[in-house]
Coordinates of C-alpha atoms in Angstrom, one line a residue:
Chain A
E7 CA 116.9 103.7 91.5
A8 CA 113.3 102.8 91.8
G9 CA 111.2 104.7 94.3
V10 CA 108.7 103.5 96.8
V11 CA 106.1 101.5 95.0
Q12 CA 102.5 101.2 96.2
S13 CA 99.5 99.4 94.8
P14 CA 96.8 99.8 94.0
R15 CA 96.7 103.5 93.3
Y16 CA 92.9 103.7 93.7
K17 CA 90.5 101.4 95.5
I18 CA 86.7 101.7 95.8
I19 CA 84.9 99.3 98.1
E20 CA 81.6 99.0 99.9
K21 CA 81.6 99.5 103.7
K22 CA 82.2 96.5 105.8
Q23 CA 84.4 95.0 103.1
P24 CA 88.0 94.2 103.7
V25 CA 90.8 96.0 101.8
A26 CA 94.6 95.6 101.6
F27 CA 97.3 98.0 100.4
W28 CA 100.8 96.9 99.4
C29 CA 104.1 98.8 99.6
N30 CA 107.5 97.9 98.3
P31 CA 110.2 100.3 99.8
I32 CA 113.4 101.4 98.2
S33 CA 115.9 98.6 98.1
G34 CA 118.1 98.6 101.2
H35 CA 115.7 100.8 103.3
N36 CA 115.2 99.1 106.7
T37 CA 112.6 101.6 108.0
L38 CA 109.1 101.6 106.6
Y39 CA 106.2 103.9 107.5
W40 CA 102.5 103.8 106.8
Y41 CA 100.7 107.2 106.9
L42 CA 97.1 108.1 106.7
Q43 CA 96.2 111.4 104.9
N44 CA 92.7 112.7 105.2
L45 CA 91.4 115.2 102.7
G46 CA 92.8 118.6 103.4
Q47 CA 95.1 117.4 106.1
G48 CA 98.8 116.4 106.4
P49 CA 99.8 112.8 106.7
E50 CA 99.6 111.1 110.2
L51 CA 101.7 108.1 111.1
L52 CA 99.9 104.8 111.5
I53 CA 102.9 102.4 112.0
R54 CA 106.7 102.3 111.7
Y55 CA 108.7 99.2 111.0
E56 CA 112.4 98.6 111.6
N57 CA 113.1 95.6 109.4
E58 CA 110.2 93.1 110.2
E59 CA 109.5 94.6 113.7
A60 CA 106.7 97.1 114.3
V61 CA 108.5 99.5 116.6
D62 CA 105.7 102.1 116.8
D63 CA 102.1 101.2 116.2
S64 CA 100.6 103.4 118.9
Q65 CA 98.4 105.2 116.4
L66 CA 97.2 102.2 114.5
P67 CA 93.5 101.4 115.2
K68 CA 94.0 97.8 116.0
D69 CA 90.4 96.8 116.1
R70 CA 90.2 97.0 112.3
F71 CA 93.6 97.8 111.0
S72 CA 96.5 95.4 110.8
A73 CA 99.9 95.5 109.1
E74 CA 102.7 93.1 108.4
R75 CA 106.2 93.1 107.0
L76 CA 107.1 89.5 107.2
K77 CA 110.5 89.4 105.5
G78 CA 111.5 93.0 106.3
V79 CA 111.0 94.1 102.8
D80 CA 107.6 94.8 101.4
S81 CA 104.6 95.5 103.6
T82 CA 100.8 95.1 103.6
L83 CA 98.3 97.3 105.4
K84 CA 94.8 95.8 105.9
I85 CA 91.5 97.2 107.0
Q86 CA 88.7 94.8 108.0
P87 CA 86.0 95.8 108.0
A88 CA 86.2 99.2 106.2
E89 CA 84.1 102.1 107.4
L90 CA 83.0 105.2 105.6
G91 CA 85.5 107.3 107.7
D92 CA 88.4 105.2 106.3
S93 CA 88.1 107.0 103.0
A94 CA 91.5 108.7 102.7
V95 CA 95.0 108.4 101.0
Y96 CA 97.3 105.8 102.5
L97 CA 100.9 106.7 102.1
C98 CA 103.9 104.4 102.5
A99 CA 107.4 105.8 103.0
S100 CA 110.8 104.3 103.6
S101 CA 114.2 105.5 104.9
P102 CA 117.7 104.0 105.2
G103 CA 117.4 104.0 108.9
Q104 CA 115.3 105.2 111.8
G105 CA 117.4 108.2 112.8
P106 CA 115.8 111.6 112.5
Y107 CA 118.4 112.7 110.0
N108 CA 117.4 110.0 107.5
E109 CA 115.2 111.3 104.7
Q110 CA 111.9 109.6 104.3
F111 CA 111.0 108.8 100.7
F112 CA 107.3 108.6 99.9
G113 CA 105.3 106.5 97.5
P114 CA 102.4 107.9 95.5
G115 CA 99.8 106.5 97.9
T116 CA 96.6 104.6 97.6
R117 CA 93.4 106.6 97.5
L118 CA 90.6 104.6 99.2
T119 CA 87.0 105.4 98.8
V120 CA 84.5 103.6 101.0
L121 CA 80.9 103.7 99.8
Chain B
A12 CA 103.3 116.6 121.8
Q13 CA 104.5 118.8 119.0
T14 CA 102.1 120.7 116.8
V15 CA 102.7 122.3 113.4
T16 CA 100.5 125.2 112.2
Q17 CA 100.2 126.5 108.6
S18 CA 97.9 129.5 108.7
Q19 CA 97.6 130.0 104.9
P20 CA 95.3 127.4 103.4
E21 CA 95.9 128.8 99.9
M22 CA 98.4 131.1 98.3
S23 CA 99.0 132.3 94.8
V24 CA 102.0 133.8 93.0
Q25 CA 102.7 135.2 89.6
E26 CA 105.2 133.2 87.6
A27 CA 108.8 134.4 88.2
E28 CA 107.8 136.2 91.4
T29 CA 108.6 135.3 95.0
V30 CA 106.3 133.9 97.5
T31 CA 106.6 133.0 101.2
L32 CA 104.7 130.2 102.9
S33 CA 104.4 130.4 106.7
C34 CA 104.8 127.8 109.4
T35 CA 104.8 127.9 113.1
Y36 CA 105.4 125.0 115.5
D37 CA 105.1 124.2 119.2
T38 CA 107.7 122.1 121.0
S39 CA 109.5 121.9 124.3
E40 CA 112.5 120.3 122.8
S41 CA 115.7 122.1 121.9
D42 CA 116.9 119.9 119.2
Y43 CA 114.8 118.8 116.2
Y44 CA 114.5 118.9 112.5
L45 CA 112.1 120.9 110.3
F46 CA 111.1 120.1 106.8
W47 CA 109.1 121.4 103.9
Y48 CA 107.5 118.8 101.6
K49 CA 105.9 119.4 98.3
Q50 CA 102.9 117.2 97.2
P51 CA 101.8 117.7 93.6
P52 CA 98.5 116.3 92.3
S53 CA 100.3 113.0 91.7
R54 CA 100.3 112.7 95.6
Q55 CA 104.0 111.8 95.9
M56 CA 105.5 113.8 98.7
I57 CA 108.9 115.2 97.8
L58 CA 111.3 116.7 100.3
V59 CA 112.0 120.4 99.4
I60 CA 114.3 121.5 102.1
R61 CA 115.5 120.5 105.6
Q62 CA 116.7 122.6 108.6
E63 CA 118.4 121.3 111.7
A64 CA 117.4 123.3 114.7
Y65 CA 121.0 123.6 116.1
K66 CA 122.1 125.3 112.9
Q67 CA 121.7 129.1 112.9
Q68 CA 122.3 129.4 109.2
N69 CA 119.1 129.2 107.1
A70 CA 119.0 126.3 104.7
T71 CA 118.9 127.0 100.9
E72 CA 118.3 124.7 98.0
N73 CA 118.4 126.5 94.7
R74 CA 115.3 128.7 94.4
F75 CA 114.0 127.5 97.8
S76 CA 115.2 129.0 101.1
V77 CA 113.9 129.1 104.7
N78 CA 113.7 131.7 107.4
F79 CA 114.2 129.8 110.6
Q80 CA 113.4 131.8 113.8
K81 CA 114.0 129.4 116.6
A82 CA 112.9 131.7 119.5
A83 CA 109.7 132.5 117.7
K84 CA 109.2 128.9 116.6
S85 CA 108.7 130.0 113.0
F86 CA 109.9 128.3 109.8
S87 CA 108.8 130.0 106.6
L88 CA 109.6 128.8 103.1
K89 CA 110.5 131.3 100.3
I90 CA 110.3 130.3 96.7
S91 CA 112.1 132.6 94.3
D92 CA 111.5 132.9 90.6
S93 CA 108.3 130.8 90.9
Q94 CA 107.7 128.3 88.1
L95 CA 104.5 126.6 86.9
G96 CA 105.9 123.3 88.3
D97 CA 106.0 124.7 91.8
A98 CA 102.2 124.6 91.9
A99 CA 101.4 122.0 94.6
M100 CA 100.4 121.5 98.3
Y101 CA 103.3 122.4 100.6
F102 CA 103.6 120.8 104.0
C103 CA 105.7 121.9 106.9
A104 CA 106.8 119.1 109.1
Y105 CA 108.6 118.6 112.5
R106 CA 110.7 115.7 113.6
S107 CA 112.2 115.1 117.0
Q108 CA 115.9 114.3 117.4
Y109 CA 115.2 112.1 120.4
S110 CA 114.6 108.4 120.4
G111 CA 111.5 106.7 121.9
A112 CA 108.1 105.6 120.6
G113 CA 106.6 108.1 118.3
S114 CA 109.6 110.4 118.3
Y115 CA 110.9 109.7 114.8
Q116 CA 107.6 110.3 113.1
L117 CA 107.0 113.4 111.0
T118 CA 104.4 115.7 112.4
F119 CA 102.8 117.6 109.5
G120 CA 100.9 120.8 109.3
K121 CA 97.6 120.9 107.3
G122 CA 99.3 122.3 104.2
T123 CA 99.2 125.3 101.9
K124 CA 98.0 125.0 98.4
L125 CA 100.2 127.1 96.1
S126 CA 98.9 128.2 92.7
V127 CA 101.3 129.7 90.1
I128 CA 99.7 132.2 87.7
P129 CA 101.2 132.3 84.2

């Protein structure tokens, strides 16, 4: 069974440029999460999807960040425009359902560097 | 809001020895889940072990076991017979059992970097 796929693995951009990250969850997983992991920190949730619906986006900085999961499968996280402080690892995770007993499976993440 | 604290930024252990990683958490809830995740340099977070708060018995997965002290809000991870492949960042995480916005998210500690000495 394929795991959570993320691309690109690395991205370097100039500040004020837009950037997008893509995530393909494990087949059949209805719940998808985007996490932000700053250097030396644990991941922090940005947004959670149940199928195509964003059910928790309270920690997503909506002035510059957006996300979509149009068909309830793969998802894209976008930053526009990027700032120096956005340099971090962006992790995607998926689980079979939203209940707390459901294990979250993580992808390898995208490391973003903003110059 | 729940918080998770890992007070050991770095730890080291000799190969084949035992090491214990510490974690404390703060919550007003009575039912919840606790996890230890491993993050190797490849960055992919891997679930090591899970503990349900209502279970008194400490969880065990092969060489990994936990010491769950609910009253003290402590959740330590013991790695026995340490192997070179155990070298990684280890994150303690909390998850509420109750529904509602934000409740199913994992709240992570800052992590402990474990080095294994050959």
